[in-house]
CSV table of C-alpha atoms and ligand atoms in Angstrom, one decimal:
chain,number,residue,atom,x,y,z
B,1295,MET,CA,-45.9,170.5,57.8
B,1296,LYS,CA,-49.3,169.9,59.4
B,1297,VAL,CA,-49.9,172.5,62.1
B,1298,GLU,CA,-52.2,171.8,65.0
B,1299,ILE,CA,-53.5,175.3,65.5
B,1300,GLU,CA,-55.8,174.2,68.4
B,1301,LYS,CA,-52.7,173.6,70.5
B,1302,LEU,CA,-51.1,177.0,69.8
B,1303,THR,CA,-51.2,180.4,71.3
B,1304,ILE,CA,-50.2,183.7,69.7
B,1305,ALA,CA,-46.9,183.6,71.6
B,1306,SER,CA,-46.1,180.0,70.7
B,1307,ALA,CA,-47.1,180.5,67.0
B,1308,ARG,CA,-45.0,183.6,66.9
B,1309,ALA,CA,-42.0,181.6,68.1
B,1310,GLY,CA,-42.8,178.8,65.6
B,1311,LEU,CA,-43.1,181.1,62.7
B,1312,ARG,CA,-39.9,182.9,63.5
B,1313,ALA,CA,-38.0,179.6,64.0
B,1314,ARG,CA,-39.4,178.5,60.6
B,1315,GLU,CA,-41.0,175.4,62.2
B,1316,PHE,CA,-44.0,176.2,60.0
B,1317,SER,CA,-45.0,179.0,57.6
B,1318,ALA,CA,-47.8,181.5,57.9
B,1319,THR,CA,-49.4,179.8,54.9
B,1320,GLU,CA,-49.3,176.4,56.7
B,1321,LEU,CA,-50.7,178.0,59.9
B,1322,THR,CA,-53.5,179.7,57.9
B,1323,GLU,CA,-54.4,176.5,56.0
B,1324,ALA,CA,-54.8,174.8,59.4
B,1325,ALA,CA,-57.0,177.6,60.6
B,1326,ILE,CA,-59.2,177.5,57.5
B,1327,ALA,CA,-59.6,173.7,57.8
B,1328,VAL,CA,-60.6,173.9,61.5
B,1329,MET,CA,-62.9,176.9,60.8
B,1330,GLU,CA,-64.7,174.9,58.1
B,1331,ALA,CA,-65.1,171.9,60.4
B,1332,ALA,CA,-66.5,174.2,63.1
B,1333,ARG,CA,-69.3,175.6,60.9
B,1334,PRO,CA,-72.0,173.9,63.1
B,1335,LEU,CA,-71.1,176.5,65.8
B,1336,ASN,CA,-72.2,179.3,63.4
B,1337,ALA,CA,-69.4,181.5,64.8
B,1338,MET,CA,-68.7,183.3,61.5
B,1339,ILE,CA,-71.0,185.4,59.4
B,1340,THR,CA,-68.5,185.7,56.5
B,1341,GLU,CA,-65.4,183.5,56.0
B,1342,THR,CA,-62.6,185.1,53.9
B,1343,PRO,CA,-60.3,182.2,53.1
B,1344,GLU,CA,-58.9,183.7,49.9
B,1345,ARG,CA,-58.0,187.0,51.7
B,1346,ALA,CA,-56.4,184.9,54.5
B,1347,ARG,CA,-54.3,183.0,52.0
B,1348,ALA,CA,-53.1,186.2,50.3
B,1349,MET,CA,-52.3,187.8,53.6
B,1350,ALA,CA,-50.4,184.7,54.8
B,1351,ALA,CA,-48.4,184.7,51.6
B,1352,GLU,CA,-47.4,188.4,52.3
B,1353,SER,CA,-46.5,187.4,55.9
B,1354,ASP,CA,-44.3,184.6,54.7
B,1355,ARG,CA,-42.5,187.1,52.4
B,1356,ARG,CA,-42.0,189.5,55.4
B,1357,LEU,CA,-40.9,186.7,57.7
B,1358,THR,CA,-38.3,185.6,55.1
B,1359,ARG,CA,-37.0,189.2,54.9
B,1360,GLY,CA,-36.9,189.5,58.7
B,1361,GLU,CA,-39.5,192.3,58.6
B,1362,ALA,CA,-42.1,190.5,60.8
B,1363,GLY,CA,-44.6,192.6,62.7
B,1364,PRO,CA,-45.8,191.8,66.2
B,1365,LEU,CA,-48.7,189.6,64.9
B,1366,GLU,CA,-47.0,188.5,61.7
B,1367,GLY,CA,-48.9,185.5,60.2
B,1368,ILE,CA,-51.3,185.1,63.1
B,1369,PRO,CA,-54.8,184.1,62.0
B,1370,ILE,CA,-57.6,186.1,63.7
B,1371,ALA,CA,-61.3,186.7,63.4
B,1372,ILE,CA,-62.9,190.2,63.4
B,1373,LYS,CA,-66.2,190.8,65.1
B,1374,ASP,CA,-68.6,191.8,62.4
B,1375,LEU,CA,-69.1,195.2,64.0
B,1376,PHE,CA,-65.7,196.4,62.6
B,1377,CYS,CA,-65.9,197.8,59.1
B,1378,THR,CA,-63.6,195.9,56.8
B,1379,ASP,CA,-62.7,197.4,53.4
B,1380,GLY,CA,-64.4,195.4,50.6
B,1381,VAL,CA,-65.8,192.7,53.0
B,1382,GLN,CA,-69.4,192.7,54.0
B,1383,THR,CA,-70.0,194.2,57.5
B,1384,THR,CA,-73.4,193.5,59.0
B,1385,ALA,CA,-73.4,194.2,62.7
B,1386,GLY,CA,-75.5,191.0,62.9
B,1387,SER,CA,-78.4,193.0,61.5
B,1388,ARG,CA,-80.7,192.5,58.5
B,1389,ILE,CA,-80.6,196.2,57.9
B,1390,LEU,CA,-76.9,196.0,57.0
B,1391,LYS,CA,-77.0,192.8,55.1
B,1392,GLY,CA,-75.0,193.3,51.9
B,1393,PHE,CA,-73.2,196.5,53.2
B,1394,ILE,CA,-69.6,196.5,51.9
B,1395,PRO,CA,-67.7,199.3,53.6
B,1396,PRO,CA,-65.3,201.3,51.4
B,1397,TYR,CA,-63.1,201.8,54.4
B,1398,GLU,CA,-61.3,199.9,57.2
B,1399,SER,CA,-61.8,200.4,60.9
B,1400,THR,CA,-58.7,201.9,62.7
B,1401,VAL,CA,-58.4,198.9,65.0
B,1402,SER,CA,-58.5,196.3,62.2
B,1403,ALA,CA,-56.1,198.4,60.1
B,1404,ASN,CA,-53.7,198.4,63.0
B,1405,LEU,CA,-53.9,194.6,63.2
B,1406,TRP,CA,-53.2,194.2,59.5
B,1407,ARG,CA,-50.3,196.6,59.8
B,1408,ALA,CA,-49.0,194.3,62.6
B,1409,GLY,CA,-49.1,191.4,60.2
B,1410,ALA,CA,-52.3,189.6,61.4
B,1411,VAL,CA,-54.2,187.4,58.9
B,1412,MET,CA,-58.0,187.8,58.5
B,1413,LEU,CA,-60.0,184.6,58.6
B,1414,GLY,CA,-63.4,186.3,58.4
B,1415,LYS,CA,-66.1,188.2,60.3
B,1416,ALA,CA,-67.5,186.8,63.5
B,1417,ASN,CA,-71.1,186.5,64.4
B,1418,LEU,CA,-72.6,188.7,67.2
B,1419,ASP,CA,-75.8,189.9,68.8
B,1420,GLU,CA,-77.6,192.4,66.5
B,1421,PHE,CA,-75.8,195.7,66.9
B,1422,ALA,CA,-73.9,194.2,69.9
B,1423,MET,CA,-77.1,194.2,71.9
B,1424,GLY,CA,-77.4,191.1,74.0
B,1425,SER,CA,-75.6,188.7,76.3
B,1426,SER,CA,-76.2,185.4,74.5
B,1427,ASN,CA,-75.7,185.9,70.8
B,1428,GLU,CA,-79.3,184.9,70.2
B,1429,THR,CA,-80.4,188.2,68.6
B,1430,SER,CA,-78.2,187.9,65.5
B,1431,HIS,CA,-80.1,188.0,62.2
B,1432,PHE,CA,-77.6,185.4,61.0
B,1433,GLY,CA,-78.6,182.9,63.6
B,1434,ARG,CA,-77.5,182.1,67.0
B,1435,VAL,CA,-73.9,180.9,67.8
B,1436,GLU,CA,-73.5,177.8,69.8
B,1437,ASN,CA,-70.9,177.5,72.7
B,1438,PRO,CA,-68.2,175.0,71.9
B,1439,TRP,CA,-68.6,173.8,75.5
B,1440,ARG,CA,-71.5,171.5,76.5
B,1441,ARG,CA,-72.8,170.1,79.7
B,1442,ALA,CA,-73.0,166.3,80.2
B,1443,ASP,CA,-76.7,166.5,79.1
B,1444,GLY,CA,-75.5,167.7,75.7
B,1445,LYS,CA,-78.0,170.5,75.5
B,1446,PRO,CA,-76.7,173.4,73.3
B,1447,LEU,CA,-75.5,176.4,75.3
B,1448,VAL,CA,-75.1,180.1,74.5
B,1449,PRO,CA,-71.5,181.4,74.1
B,1450,GLY,CA,-72.4,184.7,75.8
B,1451,GLY,CA,-72.6,187.9,74.0
B,1452,SER,CA,-72.5,190.1,72.2
B,1453,SER,CA,-69.0,189.0,71.0
B,1454,GLY,CA,-70.2,185.3,71.0
B,1455,GLY,CA,-68.9,184.5,67.6
B,1456,SER,CA,-65.4,185.8,68.4
B,1457,ALA,CA,-65.4,183.9,71.7
B,1458,ALA,CA,-66.6,180.6,70.1
B,1459,ALA,CA,-64.0,181.0,67.3
B,1460,VAL,CA,-61.2,181.3,69.8
B,1461,ALA,CA,-62.5,178.6,72.1
B,1462,ALA,CA,-63.1,176.2,69.2
B,1463,GLY,CA,-59.4,176.8,68.2
B,1464,PHE,CA,-59.5,178.0,64.6
B,1465,CYS,CA,-58.1,181.4,65.3
B,1466,LEU,CA,-55.5,182.5,67.8
B,1467,GLY,CA,-57.3,185.7,68.7
B,1468,ALA,CA,-60.4,187.7,67.8
B,1469,THR,CA,-61.5,191.3,68.2
B,1470,GLY,CA,-64.5,192.0,70.4
B,1471,THR,CA,-66.3,195.1,71.5
B,1472,ASP,CA,-67.6,195.8,75.0
B,1473,THR,CA,-70.3,198.3,75.9
B,1474,GLY,CA,-71.5,196.6,79.0
B,1475,GLY,CA,-69.6,193.3,79.2
B,1476,SER,CA,-69.6,191.9,75.6
B,1477,ILE,CA,-66.0,190.9,75.7
B,1478,ARG,CA,-65.7,189.8,79.3
B,1479,GLN,CA,-68.9,187.8,79.7
B,1480,PRO,CA,-68.5,185.7,76.5
B,1481,ALA,CA,-64.8,185.1,77.5
B,1482,SER,CA,-66.0,183.8,80.8
B,1483,PHE,CA,-68.6,181.6,79.2
B,1484,THR,CA,-66.1,180.0,76.8
B,1485,GLY,CA,-63.0,179.6,78.9
B,1486,ILE,CA,-60.9,182.3,77.2
B,1487,VAL,CA,-59.3,185.6,78.1
B,1488,GLY,CA,-60.9,189.0,77.2
B,1489,ILE,CA,-60.0,192.5,78.1
B,1490,LYS,CA,-62.0,195.7,77.7
B,1491,PRO,CA,-59.4,198.4,77.7
B,1492,THR,CA,-59.9,201.9,79.2
B,1493,TYR,CA,-62.3,204.1,77.2
B,1494,GLY,CA,-60.2,205.9,74.7
B,1495,ARG,CA,-57.4,203.3,74.5
B,1496,CYS,CA,-58.5,201.9,71.1
B,1497,SER,CA,-60.0,204.0,68.4
B,1498,ARG,CA,-63.7,203.5,67.8
B,1499,TRP,CA,-63.5,204.8,64.2
B,1500,GLY,CA,-65.0,202.4,61.7
B,1501,ILE,CA,-66.7,200.3,64.5
B,1502,VAL,CA,-70.5,200.3,64.1
B,1503,ALA,CA,-71.7,202.4,67.0
B,1504,PHE,CA,-73.9,201.1,69.8
B,1505,ALA,CA,-73.5,203.5,72.7
B,1506,SER,CA,-70.7,205.8,71.9
B,1507,SER,CA,-69.7,206.8,75.4
B,1508,LEU,CA,-69.4,203.2,76.5
B,1509,ASP,CA,-68.1,201.2,73.4
B,1510,GLN,CA,-64.5,200.0,73.5
B,1511,ALA,CA,-62.7,197.4,71.3
B,1512,GLY,CA,-60.5,194.7,72.9
B,1513,PRO,CA,-58.9,191.4,72.2
B,1514,MET,CA,-60.2,187.9,73.0
B,1515,THR,CA,-57.5,185.2,73.2
B,1516,ARG,CA,-56.5,181.9,74.8
B,1517,THR,CA,-54.0,183.4,77.3
B,1518,VAL,CA,-53.3,186.6,79.1
B,1519,ARG,CA,-50.0,187.0,77.3
B,1520,ASP,CA,-51.8,186.8,74.0
B,1521,ALA,CA,-54.2,189.5,75.0
B,1522,ALA,CA,-51.3,191.7,76.0
B,1523,ILE,CA,-49.6,191.1,72.6
B,1524,MET,CA,-52.9,191.7,70.7
B,1525,LEU,CA,-54.0,194.8,72.6
B,1526,GLY,CA,-50.5,196.3,72.0
B,1527,ALA,CA,-51.3,196.1,68.3
B,1528,MET,CA,-54.9,197.3,68.5
B,1529,ALA,CA,-54.4,200.4,70.6
B,1530,SER,CA,-53.6,203.8,69.2
B,1531,VAL,CA,-54.6,207.4,69.2
B,1532,ASP,CA,-56.5,208.3,66.1
B,1533,GLU,CA,-57.3,211.8,64.7
B,1534,LYS,CA,-60.6,210.2,63.4
B,1535,ASP,CA,-61.8,209.5,66.9
B,1536,SER,CA,-61.6,212.5,69.2
B,1537,THR,CA,-62.2,210.3,72.2
B,1538,SER,CA,-59.1,208.3,71.6
B,1539,VAL,CA,-56.3,209.3,73.9
B,1540,ASP,CA,-52.8,210.4,73.0
B,1541,ARG,CA,-50.8,208.3,75.4
B,1542,PRO,CA,-47.9,206.0,74.4
B,1543,VAL,CA,-49.0,202.3,74.1
B,1544,PRO,CA,-46.9,200.5,76.7
B,1545,ASP,CA,-45.2,197.1,76.2
B,1546,TYR,CA,-48.1,195.1,77.8
B,1547,GLU,CA,-46.2,191.8,77.6
B,1548,ALA,CA,-43.3,193.3,79.6
B,1549,ALA,CA,-45.8,194.2,82.3
B,1550,MET,CA,-46.3,190.5,83.0
B,1551,THR,CA,-43.6,190.2,85.6
B,1552,GLY,CA,-45.2,187.3,87.4
B,1553,ASP,CA,-44.8,189.2,90.6
B,1554,VAL,CA,-47.7,190.7,92.5
B,1555,ARG,CA,-46.0,191.1,95.9
B,1556,GLY,CA,-47.1,194.3,97.6
B,1557,LEU,CA,-49.9,195.0,95.2
B,1558,ARG,CA,-53.2,195.8,96.9
B,1559,ILE,CA,-56.2,194.0,95.6
B,1560,GLY,CA,-59.7,195.3,96.5
B,1561,ILE,CA,-62.7,193.0,97.2
B,1562,PRO,CA,-65.9,195.0,96.8
B,1563,LYS,CA,-68.6,193.9,99.2
B,1564,GLU,CA,-71.4,195.1,97.0
B,1565,TYR,CA,-70.6,192.5,94.4
B,1566,ARG,CA,-71.8,189.8,96.8
B,1567,VAL,CA,-75.2,190.0,95.2
B,1568,ASP,CA,-78.4,188.2,96.3
B,1569,GLY,CA,-78.8,184.9,94.7
B,1570,MET,CA,-75.2,184.5,93.5
B,1571,PRO,CA,-74.6,180.8,93.0
B,1572,ALA,CA,-72.4,179.2,95.6
B,1573,GLU,CA,-69.9,178.0,93.0
B,1574,ILE,CA,-69.3,181.6,91.8
B,1575,GLU,CA,-68.8,182.7,95.4
B,1576,ALA,CA,-66.4,179.8,96.0
B,1577,LEU,CA,-64.4,180.6,92.8
B,1578,TRP,CA,-64.1,184.2,93.9
B,1579,ARG,CA,-62.8,183.1,97.3
B,1580,GLN,CA,-60.4,180.8,95.6
B,1581,GLY,CA,-59.1,183.7,93.5
B,1582,ILE,CA,-58.6,185.8,96.6
B,1583,ASP,CA,-56.6,183.0,98.1
B,1584,TRP,CA,-54.4,182.6,95.0
B,1585,LEU,CA,-53.5,186.3,95.0
B,1586,ARG,CA,-52.9,186.4,98.7
B,1587,SER,CA,-50.6,183.3,98.5
B,1588,ALA,CA,-48.7,185.1,95.6
B,1589,GLY,CA,-48.0,188.0,98.0
B,1590,ALA,CA,-50.7,190.5,97.2
B,1591,GLU,CA,-52.4,192.3,100.0
B,1592,ILE,CA,-56.2,191.7,100.1
B,1593,VAL,CA,-58.3,194.8,101.1
B,1594,ASP,CA,-62.0,195.0,101.6
B,1595,VAL,CA,-63.5,198.0,99.7
B,1596,SER,CA,-66.9,199.5,99.2
B,1597,LEU,CA,-68.4,200.6,95.9
B,1598,PRO,CA,-71.7,201.8,97.4
B,1599,HIS,CA,-73.5,202.7,94.1
B,1600,THR,CA,-72.9,199.4,92.4
B,1601,GLY,CA,-76.6,198.5,92.7
B,1602,TYR,CA,-77.6,201.4,90.5
B,1603,ALA,CA,-75.2,200.6,87.7
B,1604,LEU,CA,-77.4,198.2,85.8
B,1605,PRO,CA,-80.5,200.5,85.8
B,1606,ALA,CA,-78.3,203.4,84.8
B,1607,TYR,CA,-76.7,201.4,82.0
B,1608,TYR,CA,-80.1,200.3,80.6
B,1609,ILE,CA,-81.0,204.0,80.3
B,1610,VAL,CA,-77.8,205.5,79.0
B,1611,ALA,CA,-77.0,202.6,76.5
B,1612,PRO,CA,-80.4,202.6,74.8
B,1613,ALA,CA,-80.5,206.4,74.8
B,1614,GLU,CA,-77.3,206.6,72.8
B,1615,ALA,CA,-78.3,203.6,70.7
B,1616,SER,CA,-81.6,205.2,69.6
B,1617,SER,CA,-79.6,208.2,68.5
B,1618,ASN,CA,-76.9,206.2,66.7
B,1619,LEU,CA,-79.4,203.9,65.0
B,1620,ALA,CA,-81.3,206.9,63.5
B,1621,ARG,CA,-78.9,206.8,60.5
B,1622,TYR,CA,-80.3,203.5,59.2
B,1623,ASP,CA,-83.1,204.9,57.2
B,1624,GLY,CA,-82.9,202.9,54.0
B,1625,VAL,CA,-81.2,205.8,52.1
B,1626,ARG,CA,-77.5,205.2,52.7
B,1627,PHE,CA,-76.7,201.7,54.0
B,1628,GLY,CA,-78.0,198.2,53.4
B,1629,LEU,CA,-81.6,197.3,53.3
B,1630,ARG,CA,-84.3,199.5,51.7
B,1631,VAL,CA,-88.0,198.4,51.7
B,1632,PRO,CA,-89.9,200.6,49.2
B,1633,GLY,CA,-92.9,202.6,50.6
B,1634,ASN,CA,-95.4,205.0,49.0
B,1635,SER,CA,-93.8,208.0,50.6
B,1636,LEU,CA,-90.4,208.9,52.2
B,1637,PRO,CA,-91.7,208.4,55.8
B,1638,ASP,CA,-93.4,205.2,54.8
B,1639,MET,CA,-90.1,203.9,53.3
B,1640,TYR,CA,-88.2,204.8,56.5
B,1641,ALA,CA,-90.8,203.1,58.7
B,1642,LYS,CA,-91.0,200.0,56.5
B,1643,THR,CA,-87.2,199.7,56.2
B,1644,ARG,CA,-86.6,200.1,60.0
B,1645,GLY,CA,-89.6,197.9,60.9
B,1646,GLU,CA,-88.3,195.0,58.8
B,1647,GLY,CA,-84.6,195.7,59.2
B,1648,PHE,CA,-84.3,195.8,62.9
B,1649,GLY,CA,-84.9,192.7,65.2
B,1650,ALA,CA,-87.0,192.7,68.3
B,1651,GLU,CA,-84.2,193.5,70.8
B,1652,VAL,CA,-83.0,196.4,68.8
B,1653,ARG,CA,-86.5,197.8,68.5
B,1654,ARG,CA,-86.9,197.4,72.2
B,1655,ARG,CA,-83.7,199.4,72.8
B,1656,ILE,CA,-84.8,202.2,70.4
B,1657,LEU,CA,-88.2,202.4,72.2
B,1658,ILE,CA,-86.6,202.7,75.6
B,1659,GLY,CA,-84.0,205.1,74.3
B,1660,THR,CA,-86.4,207.5,72.6
B,1661,TYR,CA,-88.6,207.3,75.7
B,1662,VAL,CA,-85.9,208.3,78.2
B,1663,LEU,CA,-84.8,211.1,75.9
B,1664,SER,CA,-88.2,212.5,75.2
B,1665,ALA,CA,-89.4,215.9,76.6
B,1666,GLY,CA,-90.8,215.4,80.0
B,1667,TYR,CA,-88.9,212.2,80.8
B,1668,TYR,CA,-85.4,213.4,79.9
B,1669,ASP,CA,-84.7,214.9,83.4
B,1670,ALA,CA,-86.3,212.0,85.3
B,1671,TYR,CA,-84.5,209.2,83.5
B,1672,TYR,CA,-81.6,210.3,81.3
B,1673,VAL,CA,-80.2,213.1,83.4
B,1674,LYS,CA,-80.7,211.0,86.6
B,1675,ALA,CA,-78.8,208.1,85.0
B,1676,GLN,CA,-75.9,210.4,84.0
B,1677,GLN,CA,-75.7,211.6,87.7
B,1678,VAL,CA,-75.7,208.0,88.9
B,1679,ARG,CA,-72.8,207.4,86.4
B,1680,THR,CA,-70.8,210.1,88.1
B,1681,LEU,CA,-71.4,208.5,91.5
B,1682,ILE,CA,-70.2,205.1,90.2
B,1683,LEU,CA,-67.0,206.7,88.9
B,1684,ARG,CA,-66.4,208.4,92.2
B,1685,ASP,CA,-66.9,205.1,94.0
B,1686,PHE,CA,-64.0,203.7,92.0
B,1687,GLU,CA,-61.9,206.8,92.4
B,1688,ARG,CA,-62.2,206.5,96.2
B,1689,ALA,CA,-61.2,202.8,96.0
B,1690,TRP,CA,-58.1,203.6,94.0
B,1691,GLU,CA,-56.8,205.5,97.0
B,1692,ARG,CA,-56.5,202.2,98.8
B,1693,VAL,CA,-56.1,199.5,96.1
B,1694,ASP,CA,-54.3,198.9,92.8
B,1695,ALA,CA,-56.9,196.6,91.2
B,1696,ILE,CA,-60.2,195.0,92.1
B,1697,LEU,CA,-61.2,191.3,91.9
B,1698,THR,CA,-64.7,190.2,91.2
B,1699,PRO,CA,-66.5,187.4,89.4
B,1700,THR,CA,-67.0,188.1,85.7
B,1701,ALA,CA,-70.6,186.9,85.4
B,1702,PRO,CA,-73.2,185.6,87.9
B,1703,SER,CA,-73.4,182.2,86.2
B,1704,ALA,CA,-71.8,179.8,83.8
B,1705,ALA,CA,-73.1,179.6,80.2
B,1706,PHE,CA,-76.8,179.0,80.1
B,1707,GLY,CA,-78.9,177.0,77.6
B,1708,ILE,CA,-80.0,178.4,74.2
B,1709,GLY,CA,-83.5,179.8,74.6
B,1710,GLU,CA,-83.4,179.7,78.4
B,1711,LYS,CA,-83.5,183.5,78.9
B,1712,SER,CA,-84.5,184.8,75.5
B,1713,ASP,CA,-88.1,185.5,76.5
B,1714,ASP,CA,-87.1,187.4,79.6
B,1715,PRO,CA,-85.1,190.5,78.9
B,1716,ILE,CA,-84.7,191.4,82.6
B,1717,SER,CA,-83.0,188.1,83.5
B,1718,MET,CA,-80.9,188.5,80.4
B,1719,TYR,CA,-79.9,192.0,81.5
B,1720,LEU,CA,-78.9,190.7,84.9
B,1721,ASN,CA,-76.0,188.9,83.3
B,1722,ASP,CA,-74.2,192.2,83.1
B,1723,VAL,CA,-74.4,193.0,86.8
B,1724,PHE,CA,-70.6,192.8,87.4
B,1725,THR,CA,-69.4,194.2,84.0
B,1726,VAL,CA,-71.4,197.4,83.4
B,1727,PRO,CA,-70.0,199.5,86.2
B,1728,VAL,CA,-66.6,199.2,84.5
B,1729,ASN,CA,-68.0,200.7,81.3
B,1730,LEU,CA,-69.9,203.4,83.0
B,1731,ALA,CA,-66.7,204.4,84.7
B,1732,GLY,CA,-64.6,204.0,81.5
B,1733,LEU,CA,-62.1,201.7,83.3
B,1734,PRO,CA,-60.3,198.6,82.0
B,1735,GLY,CA,-61.5,195.1,83.0
B,1736,ILE,CA,-60.1,191.7,82.1
B,1737,SER,CA,-61.7,188.3,82.4
B,1738,VAL,CA,-59.4,185.3,83.1
B,1739,PRO,CA,-60.6,181.7,83.0
B,1740,ALA,CA,-60.3,180.5,86.6
B,1741,GLY,CA,-62.2,177.2,87.0
B,1742,LEU,CA,-65.0,174.9,86.0
B,1743,SER,CA,-68.6,174.9,87.3
B,1744,ARG,CA,-70.1,171.8,88.9
B,1745,GLU,CA,-71.3,170.9,85.4
B,1746,GLY,CA,-67.9,171.3,83.9
B,1747,LEU,CA,-68.4,174.7,82.3
B,1748,PRO,CA,-65.8,177.5,82.4
B,1749,LEU,CA,-66.0,180.4,84.9
B,1750,GLY,CA,-64.0,183.6,84.7
B,1751,LEU,CA,-62.8,186.1,87.3
B,1752,GLN,CA,-62.7,189.8,86.5
B,1753,LEU,CA,-59.9,192.3,87.4
B,1754,ILE,CA,-60.8,196.0,87.2
B,1755,GLY,CA,-58.0,198.6,87.0
B,1756,ARG,CA,-57.4,202.3,87.1
B,1757,ALA,CA,-57.9,204.2,83.9
B,1758,PHE,CA,-55.0,203.5,81.5
B,1759,ASP,CA,-53.5,200.9,83.8
B,1760,GLU,CA,-54.0,197.8,81.7
B,1761,GLU,CA,-50.5,196.9,82.7
B,1762,THR,CA,-51.5,196.0,86.3
B,1763,LEU,CA,-54.4,193.9,84.9
B,1764,PHE,CA,-52.0,191.9,82.7
B,1765,ARG,CA,-49.6,191.5,85.6
B,1766,VAL,CA,-52.2,190.3,88.1
B,1767,GLY,CA,-54.1,188.4,85.4
B,1768,GLY,CA,-51.0,186.5,84.5
B,1769,VAL,CA,-50.5,185.4,88.1
B,1770,LEU,CA,-54.2,184.5,88.4
B,1771,GLU,CA,-54.0,182.5,85.2
B,1772,GLU,CA,-50.9,180.6,86.4
B,1773,ALA,CA,-52.5,179.8,89.8
B,1774,ALA,CA,-55.7,178.6,88.2
B,1775,GLY,CA,-53.8,176.5,85.7
B,1776,PHE,CA,-57.0,176.4,83.5
B,1777,SER,CA,-56.2,173.8,80.8
B,1778,ALA,CA,-59.6,172.3,80.1
B,1779,ARG,CA,-60.8,172.4,76.5
B,1780,PRO,CA,-64.2,171.8,75.1
B,1781,GLN,CA,-65.1,168.5,73.6
B,1782,THR,CA,-65.0,168.9,69.8
B,1783,TRP,CA,-68.5,167.5,69.4
B,1784,TRP,CA,-69.1,169.5,66.2
B,1785,LYS,CA,-66.6,167.3,64.4
B,1786,GLY,CA,-69.3,164.6,64.5
V,126,LIG,N1,-75.3,192.7,77.3
V,126,LIG,C1,-75.2,194.1,77.3
V,126,LIG,C2,-76.3,194.7,76.4
V,126,LIG,O1,-77.0,194.0,75.8
V,126,LIG,C3,-73.8,194.5,76.8
V,126,LIG,C4,-73.6,194.5,75.4
V,126,LIG,C5,-72.3,194.9,74.9
V,126,LIG,O2,-71.3,195.1,75.8
V,126,LIG,N2,-72.1,195.2,73.7
V,126,LIG,O3,-76.4,195.9,76.3
């Protein structure tokens, strides 16, 4: 049977597989065909069709025996920041080109155990540093969506390949990672759902580290229900990550009751930033109306330190990155450029292996950690981080979740911001406070811009209360009725 994977979701494919309407092999063949047709998007760094076929055959055996896991036979893409045993893992960097890990990340291992099928490794900004997927050594990713003028747009970043893969329709879900917005902002730019769980919900083991105190893995999917299903499979405590938390993984799908009556939704006034486009403001107001009509109580809240989140993030994240990236020295992983001494080899390898954005972060990071500046920058940023966390804690006394826009704009043009790091960093204004506070945040597609591009709304929740985000997110999704799909221009 010919399967139209572009029209499926994880939930509907699960039903189709169990009812034997199609097999995992048929679904995977459809995914591979659409993936190959979508190559102009450059969403994938490595395609693994043979592995996908073998995994699908295993899924079919388990489906026949009635032993199906929660994601049995579901084709997914893995952001190329997750180590995959025997499959090249690059982090989008030249310095890791050709690195084949002898181990599997905990999150991807959990997904395979749940029955998912690996289509390949998705493109990303180098070491997950970026908001546009333009910093990848393996070339930029193009957004499946275009404006009427047909100019190529960025898919957002850093999980831009994952977002494009889901939006283009060749996988039903993809893993992302989010250090300052890298799941939620690309989800918003491509009209899909993305959730960054609470820090500690998913194991970071086997994920190439960017900023260890901020990094979290999460799912990117077409629907809120699919995100709930996929997160349930990804999350776990892990003895190999001491920051993963030993709490039972709830049935996230069951949390989607469709009922938000009596829930209190906070609207933080500090997110009404200067220069926010009118259409973003209007969408936010629309979201407030939808939730109010559904019976939620809307409460104005204040998060007074919001304005300091971005500067604090761009100190803490580069500081941790500069330390994490010290391990790429040409000795153990990937690229080695010979030199006439050991320090010369280090310098040449790192100089040629890292791209401009990564070098910029290392310079900022080593600067803010250096003697004499450590107290002025790094310690100060950590203090600001505590204040941001306290802002949220105070808000949770009055509300159950917070509603904001996900990003200050729709997808922008390729090349439009790449020479202006500050304007690129401003993309993260609504997402970074959530990482600094370690909280969960979800982006739900809620409408289209004047130019016909997707826009997302973000819900922020209490630590380990992803259930409320799925519950409210499901109601928001239903009210928005977002059904637009990108034109498949890449099919020629
Ligand atoms: N855009 C942000 C940065 O470049 C966030 C990236 C991310 O979440 N990985 O740091």
